[in-house]
JSON list of C-alpha atoms in Angstrom, two decimals:
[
{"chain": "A", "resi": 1, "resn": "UNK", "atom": "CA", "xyz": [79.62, 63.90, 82.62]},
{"chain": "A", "resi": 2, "resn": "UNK", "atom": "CA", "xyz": [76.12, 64.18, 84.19]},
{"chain": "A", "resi": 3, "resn": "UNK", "atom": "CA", "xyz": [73.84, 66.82, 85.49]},
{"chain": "A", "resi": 4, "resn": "UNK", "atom": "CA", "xyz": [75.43, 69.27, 83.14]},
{"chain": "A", "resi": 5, "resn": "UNK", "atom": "CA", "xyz": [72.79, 72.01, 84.08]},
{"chain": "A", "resi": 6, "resn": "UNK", "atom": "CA", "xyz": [73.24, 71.31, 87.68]},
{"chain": "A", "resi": 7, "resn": "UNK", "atom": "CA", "xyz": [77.16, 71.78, 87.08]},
{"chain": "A", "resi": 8, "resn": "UNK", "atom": "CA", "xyz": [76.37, 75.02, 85.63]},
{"chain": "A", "resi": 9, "resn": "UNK", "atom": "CA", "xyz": [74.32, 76.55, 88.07]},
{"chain": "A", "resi": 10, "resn": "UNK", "atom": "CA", "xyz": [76.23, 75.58, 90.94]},
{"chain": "A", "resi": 11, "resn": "UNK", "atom": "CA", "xyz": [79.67, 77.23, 89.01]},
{"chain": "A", "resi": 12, "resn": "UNK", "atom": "CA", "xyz": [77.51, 80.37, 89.01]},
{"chain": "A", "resi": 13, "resn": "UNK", "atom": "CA", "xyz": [76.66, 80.54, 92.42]},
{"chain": "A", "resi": 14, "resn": "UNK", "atom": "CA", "xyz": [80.50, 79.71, 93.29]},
{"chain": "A", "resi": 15, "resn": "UNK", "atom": "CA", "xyz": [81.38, 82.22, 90.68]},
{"chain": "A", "resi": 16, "resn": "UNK", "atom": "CA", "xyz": [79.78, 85.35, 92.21]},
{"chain": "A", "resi": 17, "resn": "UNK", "atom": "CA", "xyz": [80.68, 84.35, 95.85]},
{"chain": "A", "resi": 18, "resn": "UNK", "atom": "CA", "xyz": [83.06, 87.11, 96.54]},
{"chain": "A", "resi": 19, "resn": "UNK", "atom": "CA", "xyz": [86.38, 86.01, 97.17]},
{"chain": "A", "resi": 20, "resn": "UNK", "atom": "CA", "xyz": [90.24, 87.08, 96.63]},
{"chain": "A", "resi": 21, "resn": "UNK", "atom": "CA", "xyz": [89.57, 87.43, 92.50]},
{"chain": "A", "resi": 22, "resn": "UNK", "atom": "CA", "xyz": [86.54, 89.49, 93.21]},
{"chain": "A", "resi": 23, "resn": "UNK", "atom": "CA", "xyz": [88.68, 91.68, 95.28]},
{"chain": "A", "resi": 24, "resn": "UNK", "atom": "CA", "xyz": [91.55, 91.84, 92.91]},
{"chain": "A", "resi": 25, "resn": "UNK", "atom": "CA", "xyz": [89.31, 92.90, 89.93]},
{"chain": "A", "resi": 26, "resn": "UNK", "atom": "CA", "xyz": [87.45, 95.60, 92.18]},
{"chain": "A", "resi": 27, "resn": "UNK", "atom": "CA", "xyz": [90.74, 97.41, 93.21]},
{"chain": "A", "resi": 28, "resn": "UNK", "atom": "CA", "xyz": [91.82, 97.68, 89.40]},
{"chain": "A", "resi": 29, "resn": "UNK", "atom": "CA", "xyz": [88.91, 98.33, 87.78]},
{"chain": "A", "resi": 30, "resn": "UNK", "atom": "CA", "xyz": [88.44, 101.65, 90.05]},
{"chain": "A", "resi": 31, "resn": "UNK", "atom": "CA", "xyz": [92.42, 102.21, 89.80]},
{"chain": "A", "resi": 32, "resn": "UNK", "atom": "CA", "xyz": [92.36, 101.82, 86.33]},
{"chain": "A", "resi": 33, "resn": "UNK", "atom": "CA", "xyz": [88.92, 101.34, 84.61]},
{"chain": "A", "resi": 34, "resn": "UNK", "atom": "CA", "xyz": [88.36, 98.53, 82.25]},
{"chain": "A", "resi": 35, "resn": "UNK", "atom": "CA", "xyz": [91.88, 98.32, 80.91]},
{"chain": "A", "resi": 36, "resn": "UNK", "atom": "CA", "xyz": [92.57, 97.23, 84.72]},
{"chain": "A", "resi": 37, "resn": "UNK", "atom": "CA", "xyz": [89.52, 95.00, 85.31]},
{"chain": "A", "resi": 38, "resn": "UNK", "atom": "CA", "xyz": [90.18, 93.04, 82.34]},
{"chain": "A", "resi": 39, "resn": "UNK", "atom": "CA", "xyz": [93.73, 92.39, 83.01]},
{"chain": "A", "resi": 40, "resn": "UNK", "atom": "CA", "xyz": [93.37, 91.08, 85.75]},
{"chain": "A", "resi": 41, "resn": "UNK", "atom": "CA", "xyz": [90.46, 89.37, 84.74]},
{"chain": "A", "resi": 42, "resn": "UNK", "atom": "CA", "xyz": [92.32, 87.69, 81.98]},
{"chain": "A", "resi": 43, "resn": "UNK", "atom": "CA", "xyz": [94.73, 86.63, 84.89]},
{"chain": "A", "resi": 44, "resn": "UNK", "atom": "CA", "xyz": [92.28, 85.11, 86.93]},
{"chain": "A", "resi": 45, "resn": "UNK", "atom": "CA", "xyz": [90.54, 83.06, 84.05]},
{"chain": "A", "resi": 46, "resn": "UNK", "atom": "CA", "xyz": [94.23, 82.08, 83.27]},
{"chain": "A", "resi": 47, "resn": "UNK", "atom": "CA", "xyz": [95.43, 80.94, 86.46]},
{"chain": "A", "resi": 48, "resn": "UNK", "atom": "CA", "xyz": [91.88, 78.41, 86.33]},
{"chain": "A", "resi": 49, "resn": "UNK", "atom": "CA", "xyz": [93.81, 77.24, 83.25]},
{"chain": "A", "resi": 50, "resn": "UNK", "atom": "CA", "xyz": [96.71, 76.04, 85.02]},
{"chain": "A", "resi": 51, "resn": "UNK", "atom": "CA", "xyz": [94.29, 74.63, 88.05]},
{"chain": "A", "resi": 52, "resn": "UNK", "atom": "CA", "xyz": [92.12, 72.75, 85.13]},
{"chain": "A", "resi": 53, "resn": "UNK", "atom": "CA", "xyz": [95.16, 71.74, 83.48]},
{"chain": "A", "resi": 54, "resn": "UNK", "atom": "CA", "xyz": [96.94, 70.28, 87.02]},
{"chain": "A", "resi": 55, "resn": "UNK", "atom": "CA", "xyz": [93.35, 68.76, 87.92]},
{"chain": "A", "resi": 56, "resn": "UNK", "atom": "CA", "xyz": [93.37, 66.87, 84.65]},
{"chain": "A", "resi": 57, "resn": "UNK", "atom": "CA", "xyz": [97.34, 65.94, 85.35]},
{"chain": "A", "resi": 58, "resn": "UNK", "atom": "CA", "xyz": [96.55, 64.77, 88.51]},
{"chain": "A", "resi": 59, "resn": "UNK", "atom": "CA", "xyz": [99.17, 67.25, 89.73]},
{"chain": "A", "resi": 60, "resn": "UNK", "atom": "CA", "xyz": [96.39, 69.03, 92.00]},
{"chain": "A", "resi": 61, "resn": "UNK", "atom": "CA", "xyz": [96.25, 65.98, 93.86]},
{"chain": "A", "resi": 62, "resn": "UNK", "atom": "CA", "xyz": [99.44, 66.00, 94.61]},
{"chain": "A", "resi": 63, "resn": "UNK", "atom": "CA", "xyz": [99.10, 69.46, 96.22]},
{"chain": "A", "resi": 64, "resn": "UNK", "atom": "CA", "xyz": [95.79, 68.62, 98.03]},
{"chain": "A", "resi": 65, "resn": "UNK", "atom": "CA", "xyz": [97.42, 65.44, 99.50]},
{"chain": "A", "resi": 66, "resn": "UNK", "atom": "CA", "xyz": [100.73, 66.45, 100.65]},
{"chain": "A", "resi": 67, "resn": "UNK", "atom": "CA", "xyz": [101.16, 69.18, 103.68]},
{"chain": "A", "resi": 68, "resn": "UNK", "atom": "CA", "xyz": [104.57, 70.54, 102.94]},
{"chain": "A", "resi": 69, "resn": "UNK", "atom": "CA", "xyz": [103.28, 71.66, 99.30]},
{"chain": "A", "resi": 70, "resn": "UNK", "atom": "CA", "xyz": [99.92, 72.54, 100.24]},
{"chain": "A", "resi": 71, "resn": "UNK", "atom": "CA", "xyz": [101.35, 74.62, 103.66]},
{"chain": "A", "resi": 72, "resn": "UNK", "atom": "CA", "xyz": [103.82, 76.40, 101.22]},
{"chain": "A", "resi": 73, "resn": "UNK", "atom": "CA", "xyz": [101.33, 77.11, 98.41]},
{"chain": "A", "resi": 74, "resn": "UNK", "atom": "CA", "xyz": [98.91, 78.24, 101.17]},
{"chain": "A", "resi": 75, "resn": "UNK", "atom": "CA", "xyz": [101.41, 81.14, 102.78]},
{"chain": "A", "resi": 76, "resn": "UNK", "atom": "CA", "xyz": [102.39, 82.03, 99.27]},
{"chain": "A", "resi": 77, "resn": "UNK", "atom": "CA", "xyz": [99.44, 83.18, 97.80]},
{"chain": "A", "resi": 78, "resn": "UNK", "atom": "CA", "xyz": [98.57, 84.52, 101.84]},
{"chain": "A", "resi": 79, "resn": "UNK", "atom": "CA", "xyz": [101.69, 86.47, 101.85]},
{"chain": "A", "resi": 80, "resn": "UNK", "atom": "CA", "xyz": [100.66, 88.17, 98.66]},
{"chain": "A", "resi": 81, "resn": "UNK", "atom": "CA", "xyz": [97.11, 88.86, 99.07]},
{"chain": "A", "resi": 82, "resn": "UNK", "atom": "CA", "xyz": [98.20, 90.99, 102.39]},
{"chain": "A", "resi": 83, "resn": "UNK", "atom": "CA", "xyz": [100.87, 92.51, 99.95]},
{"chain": "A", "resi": 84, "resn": "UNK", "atom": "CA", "xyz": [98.60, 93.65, 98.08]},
{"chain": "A", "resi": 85, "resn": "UNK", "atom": "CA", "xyz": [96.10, 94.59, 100.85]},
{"chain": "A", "resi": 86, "resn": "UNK", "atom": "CA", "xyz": [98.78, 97.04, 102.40]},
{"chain": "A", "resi": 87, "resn": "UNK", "atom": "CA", "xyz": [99.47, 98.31, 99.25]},
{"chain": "A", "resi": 88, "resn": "UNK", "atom": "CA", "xyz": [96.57, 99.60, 98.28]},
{"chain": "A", "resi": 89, "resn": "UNK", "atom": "CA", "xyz": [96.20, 101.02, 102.02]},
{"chain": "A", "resi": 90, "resn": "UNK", "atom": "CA", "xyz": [99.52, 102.71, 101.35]},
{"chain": "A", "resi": 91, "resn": "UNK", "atom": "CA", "xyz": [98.71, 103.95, 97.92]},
{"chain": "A", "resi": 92, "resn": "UNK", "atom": "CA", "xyz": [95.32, 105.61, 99.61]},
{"chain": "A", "resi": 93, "resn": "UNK", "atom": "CA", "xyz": [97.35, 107.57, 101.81]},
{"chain": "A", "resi": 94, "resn": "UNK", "atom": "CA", "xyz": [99.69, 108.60, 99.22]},
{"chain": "A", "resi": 95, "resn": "UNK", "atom": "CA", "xyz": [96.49, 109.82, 97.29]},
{"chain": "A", "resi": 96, "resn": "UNK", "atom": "CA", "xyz": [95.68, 112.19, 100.42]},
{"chain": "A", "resi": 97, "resn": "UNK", "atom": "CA", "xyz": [99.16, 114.20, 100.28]},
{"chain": "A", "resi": 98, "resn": "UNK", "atom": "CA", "xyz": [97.27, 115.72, 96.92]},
{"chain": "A", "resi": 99, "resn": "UNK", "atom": "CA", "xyz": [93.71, 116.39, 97.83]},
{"chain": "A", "resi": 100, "resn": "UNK", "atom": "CA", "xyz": [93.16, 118.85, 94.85]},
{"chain": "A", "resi": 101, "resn": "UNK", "atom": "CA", "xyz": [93.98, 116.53, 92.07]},
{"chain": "A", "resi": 102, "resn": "UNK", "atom": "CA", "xyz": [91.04, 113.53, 94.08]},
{"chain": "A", "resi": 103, "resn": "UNK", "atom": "CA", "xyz": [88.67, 115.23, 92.18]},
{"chain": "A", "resi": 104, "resn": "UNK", "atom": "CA", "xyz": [89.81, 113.53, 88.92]},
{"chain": "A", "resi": 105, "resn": "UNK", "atom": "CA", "xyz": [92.26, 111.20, 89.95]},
{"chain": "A", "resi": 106, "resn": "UNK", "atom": "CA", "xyz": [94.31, 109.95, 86.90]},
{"chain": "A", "resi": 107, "resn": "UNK", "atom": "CA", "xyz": [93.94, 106.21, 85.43]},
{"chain": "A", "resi": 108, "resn": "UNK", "atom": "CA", "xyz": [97.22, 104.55, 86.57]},
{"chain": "A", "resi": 109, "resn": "UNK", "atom": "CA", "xyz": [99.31, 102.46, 83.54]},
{"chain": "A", "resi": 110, "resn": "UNK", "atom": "CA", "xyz": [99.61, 99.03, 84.65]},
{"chain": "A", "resi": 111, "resn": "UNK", "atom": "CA", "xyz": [103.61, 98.21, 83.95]},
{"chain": "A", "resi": 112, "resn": "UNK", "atom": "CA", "xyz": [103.84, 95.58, 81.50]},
{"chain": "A", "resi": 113, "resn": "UNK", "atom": "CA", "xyz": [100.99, 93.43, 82.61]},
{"chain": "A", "resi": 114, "resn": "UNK", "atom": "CA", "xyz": [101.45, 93.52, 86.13]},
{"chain": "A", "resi": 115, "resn": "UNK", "atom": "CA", "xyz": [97.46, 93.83, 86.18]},
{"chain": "A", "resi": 116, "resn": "UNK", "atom": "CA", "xyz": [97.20, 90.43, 84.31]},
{"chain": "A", "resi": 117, "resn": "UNK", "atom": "CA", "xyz": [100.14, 89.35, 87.09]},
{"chain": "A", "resi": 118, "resn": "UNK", "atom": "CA", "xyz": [98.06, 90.24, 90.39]},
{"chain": "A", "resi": 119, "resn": "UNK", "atom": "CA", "xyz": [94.86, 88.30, 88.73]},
{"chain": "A", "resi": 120, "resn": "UNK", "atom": "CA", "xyz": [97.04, 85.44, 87.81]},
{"chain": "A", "resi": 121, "resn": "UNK", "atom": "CA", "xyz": [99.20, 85.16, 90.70]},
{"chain": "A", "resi": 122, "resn": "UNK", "atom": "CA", "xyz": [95.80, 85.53, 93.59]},
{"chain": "A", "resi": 123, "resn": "UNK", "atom": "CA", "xyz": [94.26, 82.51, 91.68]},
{"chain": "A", "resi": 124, "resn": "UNK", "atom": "CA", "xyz": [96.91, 80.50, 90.83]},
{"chain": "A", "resi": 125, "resn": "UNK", "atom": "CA", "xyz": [98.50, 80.72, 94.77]},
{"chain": "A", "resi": 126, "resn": "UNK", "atom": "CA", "xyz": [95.17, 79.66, 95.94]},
{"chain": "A", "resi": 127, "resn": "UNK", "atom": "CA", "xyz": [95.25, 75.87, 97.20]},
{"chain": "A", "resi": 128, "resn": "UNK", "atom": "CA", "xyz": [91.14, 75.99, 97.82]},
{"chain": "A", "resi": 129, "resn": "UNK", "atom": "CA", "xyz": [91.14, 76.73, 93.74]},
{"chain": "A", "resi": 130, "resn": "UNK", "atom": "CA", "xyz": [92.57, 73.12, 93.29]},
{"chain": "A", "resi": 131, "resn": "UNK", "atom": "CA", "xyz": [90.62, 71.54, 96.69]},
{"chain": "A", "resi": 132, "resn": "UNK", "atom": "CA", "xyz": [87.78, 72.83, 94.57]},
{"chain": "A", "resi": 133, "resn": "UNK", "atom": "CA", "xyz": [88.75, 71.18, 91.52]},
{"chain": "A", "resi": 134, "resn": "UNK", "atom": "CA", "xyz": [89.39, 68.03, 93.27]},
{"chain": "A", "resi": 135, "resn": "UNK", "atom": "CA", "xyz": [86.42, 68.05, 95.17]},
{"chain": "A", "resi": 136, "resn": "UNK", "atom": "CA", "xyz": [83.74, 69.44, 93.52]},
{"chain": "A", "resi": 137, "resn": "UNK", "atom": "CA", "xyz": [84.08, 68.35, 90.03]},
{"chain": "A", "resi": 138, "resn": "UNK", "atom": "CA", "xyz": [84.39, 64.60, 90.54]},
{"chain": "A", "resi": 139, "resn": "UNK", "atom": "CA", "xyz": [80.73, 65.16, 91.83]},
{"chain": "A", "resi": 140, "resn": "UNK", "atom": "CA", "xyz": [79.93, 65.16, 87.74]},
{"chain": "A", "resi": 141, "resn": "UNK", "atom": "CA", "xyz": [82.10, 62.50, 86.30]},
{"chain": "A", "resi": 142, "resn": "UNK", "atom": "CA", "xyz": [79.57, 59.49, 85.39]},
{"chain": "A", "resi": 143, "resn": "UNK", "atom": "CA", "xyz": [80.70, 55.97, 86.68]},
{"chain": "A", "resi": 144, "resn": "UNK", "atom": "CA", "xyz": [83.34, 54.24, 85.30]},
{"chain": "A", "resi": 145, "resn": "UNK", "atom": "CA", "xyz": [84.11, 57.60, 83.02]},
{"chain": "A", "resi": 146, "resn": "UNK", "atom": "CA", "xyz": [87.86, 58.53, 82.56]},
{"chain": "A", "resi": 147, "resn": "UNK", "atom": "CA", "xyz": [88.34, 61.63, 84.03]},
{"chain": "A", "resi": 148, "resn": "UNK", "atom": "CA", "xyz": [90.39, 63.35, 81.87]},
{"chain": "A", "resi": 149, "resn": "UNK", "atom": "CA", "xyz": [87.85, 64.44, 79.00]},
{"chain": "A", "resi": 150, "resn": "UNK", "atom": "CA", "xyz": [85.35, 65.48, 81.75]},
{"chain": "A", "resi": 151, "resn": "UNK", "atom": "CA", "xyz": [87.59, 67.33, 83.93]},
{"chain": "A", "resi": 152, "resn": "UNK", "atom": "CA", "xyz": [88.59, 69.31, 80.91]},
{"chain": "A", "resi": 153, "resn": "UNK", "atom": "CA", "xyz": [85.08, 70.32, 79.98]},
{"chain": "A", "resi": 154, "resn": "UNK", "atom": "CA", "xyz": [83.70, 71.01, 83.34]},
{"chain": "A", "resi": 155, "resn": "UNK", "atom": "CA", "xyz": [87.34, 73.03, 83.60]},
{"chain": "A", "resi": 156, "resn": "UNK", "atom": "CA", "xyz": [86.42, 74.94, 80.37]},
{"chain": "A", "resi": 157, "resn": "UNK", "atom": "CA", "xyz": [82.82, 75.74, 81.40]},
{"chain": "A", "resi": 158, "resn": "UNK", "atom": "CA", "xyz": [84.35, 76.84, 84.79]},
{"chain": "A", "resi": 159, "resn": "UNK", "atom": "CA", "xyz": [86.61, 79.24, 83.05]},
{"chain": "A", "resi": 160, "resn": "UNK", "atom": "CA", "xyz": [84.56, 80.62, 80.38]},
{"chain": "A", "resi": 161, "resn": "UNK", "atom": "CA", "xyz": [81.69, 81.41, 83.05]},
{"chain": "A", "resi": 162, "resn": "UNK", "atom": "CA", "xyz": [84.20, 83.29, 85.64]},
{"chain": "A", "resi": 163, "resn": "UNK", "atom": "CA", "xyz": [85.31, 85.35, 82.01]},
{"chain": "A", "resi": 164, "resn": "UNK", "atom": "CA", "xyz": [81.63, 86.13, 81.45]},
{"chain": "A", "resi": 165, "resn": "UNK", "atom": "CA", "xyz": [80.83, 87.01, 84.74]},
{"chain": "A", "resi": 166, "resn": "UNK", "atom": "CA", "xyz": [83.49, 89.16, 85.54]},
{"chain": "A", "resi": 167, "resn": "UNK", "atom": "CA", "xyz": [83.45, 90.88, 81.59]},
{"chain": "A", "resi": 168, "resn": "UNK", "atom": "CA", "xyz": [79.78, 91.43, 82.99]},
{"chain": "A", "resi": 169, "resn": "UNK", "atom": "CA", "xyz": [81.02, 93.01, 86.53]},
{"chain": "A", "resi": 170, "resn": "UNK", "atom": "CA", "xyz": [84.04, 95.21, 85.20]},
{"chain": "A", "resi": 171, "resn": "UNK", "atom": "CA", "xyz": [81.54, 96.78, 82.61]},
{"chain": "A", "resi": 172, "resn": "UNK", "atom": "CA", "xyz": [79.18, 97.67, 85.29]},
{"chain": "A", "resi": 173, "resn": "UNK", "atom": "CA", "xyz": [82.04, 98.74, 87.99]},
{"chain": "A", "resi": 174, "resn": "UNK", "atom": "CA", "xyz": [83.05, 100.95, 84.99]},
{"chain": "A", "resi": 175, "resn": "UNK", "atom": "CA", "xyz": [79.78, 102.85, 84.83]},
{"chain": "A", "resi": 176, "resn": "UNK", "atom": "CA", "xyz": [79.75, 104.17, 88.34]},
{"chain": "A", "resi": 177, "resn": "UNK", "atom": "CA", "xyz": [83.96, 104.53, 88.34]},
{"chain": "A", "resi": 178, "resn": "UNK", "atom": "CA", "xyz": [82.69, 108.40, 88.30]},
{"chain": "A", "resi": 179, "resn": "UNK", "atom": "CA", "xyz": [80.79, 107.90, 91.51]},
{"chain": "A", "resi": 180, "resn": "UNK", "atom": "CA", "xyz": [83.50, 105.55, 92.59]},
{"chain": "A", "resi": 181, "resn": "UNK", "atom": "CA", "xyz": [86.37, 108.07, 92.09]},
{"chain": "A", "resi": 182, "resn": "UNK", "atom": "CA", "xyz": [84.81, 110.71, 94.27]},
{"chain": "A", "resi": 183, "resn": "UNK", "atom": "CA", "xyz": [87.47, 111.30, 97.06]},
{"chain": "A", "resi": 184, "resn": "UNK", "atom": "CA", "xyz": [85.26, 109.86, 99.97]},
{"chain": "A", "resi": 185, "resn": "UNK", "atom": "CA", "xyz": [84.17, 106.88, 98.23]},
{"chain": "A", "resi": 186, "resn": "UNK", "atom": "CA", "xyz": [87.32, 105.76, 97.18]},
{"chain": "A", "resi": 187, "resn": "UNK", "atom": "CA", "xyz": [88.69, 106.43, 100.15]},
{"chain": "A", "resi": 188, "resn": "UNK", "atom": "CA", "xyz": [86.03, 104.41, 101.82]},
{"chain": "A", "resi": 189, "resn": "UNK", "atom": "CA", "xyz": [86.28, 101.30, 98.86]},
{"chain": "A", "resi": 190, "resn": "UNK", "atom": "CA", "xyz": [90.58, 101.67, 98.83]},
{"chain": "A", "resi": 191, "resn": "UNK", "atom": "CA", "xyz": [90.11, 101.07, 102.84]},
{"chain": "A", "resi": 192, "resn": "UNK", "atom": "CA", "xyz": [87.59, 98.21, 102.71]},
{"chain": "A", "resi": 193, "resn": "UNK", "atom": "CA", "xyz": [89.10, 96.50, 99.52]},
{"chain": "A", "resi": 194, "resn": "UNK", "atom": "CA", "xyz": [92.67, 96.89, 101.13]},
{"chain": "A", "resi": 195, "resn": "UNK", "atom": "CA", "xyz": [91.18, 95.31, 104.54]},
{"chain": "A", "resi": 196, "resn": "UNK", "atom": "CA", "xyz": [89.43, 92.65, 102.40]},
{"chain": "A", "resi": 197, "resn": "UNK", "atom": "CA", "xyz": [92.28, 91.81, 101.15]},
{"chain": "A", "resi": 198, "resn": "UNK", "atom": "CA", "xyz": [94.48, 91.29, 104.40]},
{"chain": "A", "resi": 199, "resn": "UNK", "atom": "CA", "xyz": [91.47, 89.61, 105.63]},
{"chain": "A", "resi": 200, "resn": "UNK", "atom": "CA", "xyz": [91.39, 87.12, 103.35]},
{"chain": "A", "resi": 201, "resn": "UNK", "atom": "CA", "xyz": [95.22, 86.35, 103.16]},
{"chain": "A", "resi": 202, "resn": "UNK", "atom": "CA", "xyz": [94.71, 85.65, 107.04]},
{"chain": "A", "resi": 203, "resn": "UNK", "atom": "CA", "xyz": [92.06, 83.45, 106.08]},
{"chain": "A", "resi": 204, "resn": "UNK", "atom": "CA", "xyz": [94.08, 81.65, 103.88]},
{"chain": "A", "resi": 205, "resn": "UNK", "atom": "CA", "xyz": [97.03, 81.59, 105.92]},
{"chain": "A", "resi": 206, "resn": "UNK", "atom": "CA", "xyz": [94.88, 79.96, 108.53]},
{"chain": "A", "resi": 207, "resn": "UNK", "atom": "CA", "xyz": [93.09, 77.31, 106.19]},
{"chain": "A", "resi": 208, "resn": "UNK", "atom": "CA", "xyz": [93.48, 73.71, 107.12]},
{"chain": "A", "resi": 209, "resn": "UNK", "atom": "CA", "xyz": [94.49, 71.28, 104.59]},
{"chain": "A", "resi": 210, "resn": "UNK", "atom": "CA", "xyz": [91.29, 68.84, 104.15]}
]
């Protein structure tokens, strides 16, 4: 592995670029505080488990290379990030039949770990996650270096970064939930995180393979 310091900064910068898991983690932590965040934190981190794991397999390949897999993995994870997207439009709407009890709107219980689910299942339906891998990690490995010792390191740093980072942003989310749970603000975030949302299983639904 080379230019370890390089690989790390460059994860970072990927890391905070907002994207579907940013999203994700947003909606829960102001639905649910940090019980939420985490969850589907923990998710997230653990669908990059199963992307480092099929990067190291080779299986990622696979999905990167052929267009039936990478077309149905591609409207998969699309159809679900719009679910989700009209869901929490829906569930802002719902909110507005009961404008007395806005004022201190109630933390939601996940069901089971349906949190952990929604950060799993956004990550893990993501081709670009394993394009990513396939791409951008390869950049490290040193010349004539098996790959599978590597990839699983740079895969662990990946992971344990994106945990950090986003233990880091659910805290802070956490501390202005107050602010965030006034009824105009979260109308205001529920609309924009729902429309993000949508937007970016369109996006995904329209992604080329490469």
């Amino acid at each position: 592995m080379e230019n370890v310091l390089f690989f790390i900064i460059a994860c970072i910068l990927l890391i905070i670029l907002p994207g579907p898991d940013t999203a994700i983690v947003t909606k829960n932590t102001i639905v649910n505080g940090q019980k939420g965040g985490f969850q589907t934190m923990v998710g997230s981190c653990a669908g990059l488990t199963v992307h480092t794991i099929a990067a190291v397999a080779g299986l990622s390949a696979i999905i990167v290379k052929s267009a039936v897999a990478f077309t149905v993995l591609k409207y998969v994870g699309a159809a679900y990030l719009c679910y989700l997207g009209i869901k929490t439009l829906m569930s802002m709407r719902a909110k507005k039949a009961d404008t007395e009890e806005m004022t201190d709107i109630p933390e939601i219980e996940a069901k089971g770990n349906s949190y952990f689910k929604q950060g799993l299942i956004t990550n893990i339906t993501n081709p670009k996650v394993a394009v990513f891998f396939l791409t951008f990690l390869p950049q490290f490995l040193s010349k004539g270096a098996e790959p599978f010792w590597p990839f699983l390191t740079m895969g662990i740093i990946y992971i344990v970064l994106t945990f950090i980072w986003f233990a880091l942003y659910v805290f802070l989310l956490n501390k202005i939930r107050n602010f965030m749970k006034k009824p105009a603000t979260q109308s205001v975030i529920e609309t924009l995180t729902g429309a993000v949302l949508i937007g970016f299983g369109i996006k995904l639904a329209l992604e080329k393979q490469t």
